[in-house]
Amino acid sequence: MKKEILIGFAVGVIAAVFGFIFAIQIFGKSDDWGVVIQQAISQGFFTKLMSIGALLNLGAFFIFLKKNKDLRAKGVLIATVLILITTMIIKFTN
């Protein structure tokens, strides 16, 4: 049971990281990820990139639900809530 939730959590984190990378590639004005991240932080849209990246979790969540893997979907949901909390902390501390 815990293994299934952990798998879903890992999928959620990995999907969010890939989504973040895709968002950097689409919206960044440089090929260097470090430069894009520094610009995003200085211009105040880093949290928006994080939110866009987390959209891939939506797909993973519904795929797990469709395959009746409810515990894995729960893990993806936990990862998404953790990303939400992290995003809010970053947004309101800067």
C-alpha atoms as a printed R data frame, in Angstrom:
   type eleno elety resid chain resno      x      y       z
1  ATOM     1    CA   MET     A     1  0.000  0.000   0.000
2  ATOM     2    CA   LYS     A     2  2.720  2.494   0.964
3  ATOM     3    CA   LYS     A     3  4.766  1.346  -2.020
4  ATOM     4    CA   GLU     A     4  1.968  2.311  -4.428
5  ATOM     5    CA   ILE     A     5  1.621  5.779  -2.880
6  ATOM     6    CA   LEU     A     6  5.405  6.219  -3.027
7  ATOM     7    CA   ILE     A     7  5.434  5.244  -6.715
8  ATOM     8    CA   GLY     A     8  2.693  7.786  -7.406
9  ATOM     9    CA   PHE     A     9  4.574 10.431  -5.435
10 ATOM    10    CA   ALA     A    10  7.752  9.748  -7.436
11 ATOM    11    CA   VAL     A    11  5.831  9.926 -10.713
12 ATOM    12    CA   GLY     A    12  4.297 13.227  -9.589
13 ATOM    13    CA   VAL     A    13  7.662 14.761  -8.721
14 ATOM    14    CA   ILE     A    14  9.296 13.507 -11.928
15 ATOM    15    CA   ALA     A    15  6.386 14.760 -14.048
16 ATOM    16    CA   ALA     A    16  6.611 18.176 -12.383
17 ATOM    17    CA   VAL     A    17 10.363 18.353 -13.017
18 ATOM    18    CA   PHE     A    18  9.894 17.448 -16.683
19 ATOM    19    CA   GLY     A    19  7.069 19.978 -16.949
20 ATOM    20    CA   PHE     A    20  9.295 22.634 -15.376
21 ATOM    21    CA   ILE     A    21 12.035 21.826 -17.900
22 ATOM    22    CA   PHE     A    22  9.542 22.063 -20.763
23 ATOM    23    CA   ALA     A    23  8.291 25.401 -19.427
24 ATOM    24    CA   ILE     A    24 11.862 26.683 -19.269
25 ATOM    25    CA   GLN     A    25 12.460 25.584 -22.844
26 ATOM    26    CA   ILE     A    26  9.229 27.162 -24.114
27 ATOM    27    CA   PHE     A    27  9.228 30.436 -22.182
28 ATOM    28    CA   GLY     A    28 12.949 30.952 -21.561
29 ATOM    29    CA   LYS     A    29 14.909 33.334 -23.724
30 ATOM    30    CA   SER     A    30 18.201 31.461 -23.371
31 ATOM    31    CA   ASP     A    31 19.473 27.936 -23.904
32 ATOM    32    CA   ASP     A    32 21.200 27.977 -20.531
33 ATOM    33    CA   TRP     A    33 18.782 26.777 -17.854
34 ATOM    34    CA   GLY     A    34 20.711 28.538 -15.106
35 ATOM    35    CA   VAL     A    35 20.337 31.889 -16.853
36 ATOM    36    CA   VAL     A    36 16.624 31.321 -17.419
37 ATOM    37    CA   ILE     A    37 16.072 30.369 -13.777
38 ATOM    38    CA   GLN     A    38 18.005 33.426 -12.559
39 ATOM    39    CA   GLN     A    39 15.979 35.673 -14.883
40 ATOM    40    CA   ALA     A    40 12.757 34.039 -13.715
41 ATOM    41    CA   ILE     A    41 13.647 34.655 -10.084
42 ATOM    42    CA   SER     A    42 14.717 38.256 -10.673
43 ATOM    43    CA   GLN     A    43 11.662 39.066 -12.806
44 ATOM    44    CA   GLY     A    44  9.229 37.291 -10.502
45 ATOM    45    CA   PHE     A    45  7.860 34.529 -12.731
46 ATOM    46    CA   PHE     A    46  9.711 31.550 -11.263
47 ATOM    47    CA   THR     A    47  6.621 30.367  -9.387
48 ATOM    48    CA   LYS     A    48  4.611 30.584 -12.597
49 ATOM    49    CA   LEU     A    49  7.093 28.247 -14.276
50 ATOM    50    CA   MET     A    50  6.738 25.863 -11.333
51 ATOM    51    CA   SER     A    51  2.951 25.952 -11.651
52 ATOM    52    CA   ILE     A    52  3.062 25.311 -15.380
53 ATOM    53    CA   GLY     A    53  5.445 22.422 -14.736
54 ATOM    54    CA   ALA     A    54  3.019 20.856 -12.288
55 ATOM    55    CA   LEU     A    55  0.352 20.629 -14.989
56 ATOM    56    CA   LEU     A    56  1.852 17.326 -16.155
57 ATOM    57    CA   ASN     A    57  0.720 15.884 -12.835
58 ATOM    58    CA   LEU     A    58 -2.841 16.323 -14.035
59 ATOM    59    CA   GLY     A    59 -2.223 13.858 -16.845
60 ATOM    60    CA   ALA     A    60 -0.481 11.364 -14.563
61 ATOM    61    CA   PHE     A    61 -3.295 11.627 -12.025
62 ATOM    62    CA   PHE     A    62 -6.029 10.861 -14.552
63 ATOM    63    CA   ILE     A    63 -4.043  8.053 -16.171
64 ATOM    64    CA   PHE     A    64 -3.711  6.358 -12.788
65 ATOM    65    CA   LEU     A    65 -7.415  6.843 -12.104
66 ATOM    66    CA   LYS     A    66 -8.352  5.394 -15.478
67 ATOM    67    CA   LYS     A    67 -6.193  2.318 -14.777
68 ATOM    68    CA   ASN     A    68 -7.784  1.942 -11.314
69 ATOM    69    CA   LYS     A    69 -4.501  2.692  -9.549
70 ATOM    70    CA   ASP     A    70 -6.099  4.856  -6.884
71 ATOM    71    CA   LEU     A    71 -3.193  4.715  -4.440
72 ATOM    72    CA   ARG     A    72 -0.747  5.864  -7.123
73 ATOM    73    CA   ALA     A    73 -3.133  8.693  -8.004
74 ATOM    74    CA   LYS     A    74 -3.131  9.593  -4.311
75 ATOM    75    CA   GLY     A    75  0.675  9.766  -4.409
76 ATOM    76    CA   VAL     A    76  0.542 12.114  -7.418
77 ATOM    77    CA   LEU     A    77 -1.962 14.267  -5.543
78 ATOM    78    CA   ILE     A    78  0.332 14.422  -2.508
79 ATOM    79    CA   ALA     A    79  3.240 15.474  -4.748
80 ATOM    80    CA   THR     A    80  1.072 18.161  -6.343
81 ATOM    81    CA   VAL     A    81  0.024 19.547  -2.951
82 ATOM    82    CA   LEU     A    82  3.689 19.579  -1.858
83 ATOM    83    CA   ILE     A    83  4.578 21.528  -5.016
84 ATOM    84    CA   LEU     A    84  1.703 23.921  -4.290
85 ATOM    85    CA   ILE     A    85  2.958 24.561  -0.762
86 ATOM    86    CA   THR     A    86  6.527 25.056  -2.010
87 ATOM    87    CA   THR     A    87  5.335 27.454  -4.695
88 ATOM    88    CA   MET     A    88  3.340 29.491  -2.186
89 ATOM    89    CA   ILE     A    89  6.254 29.662   0.240
90 ATOM    90    CA   ILE     A    90  8.570 30.876  -2.524
91 ATOM    91    CA   LYS     A    91  6.016 33.372  -3.816
92 ATOM    92    CA   PHE     A    92  5.213 34.964  -0.480
93 ATOM    93    CA   THR     A    93  8.742 35.079   0.924
94 ATOM    94    CA   ASN     A    94 10.153 37.044  -2.023
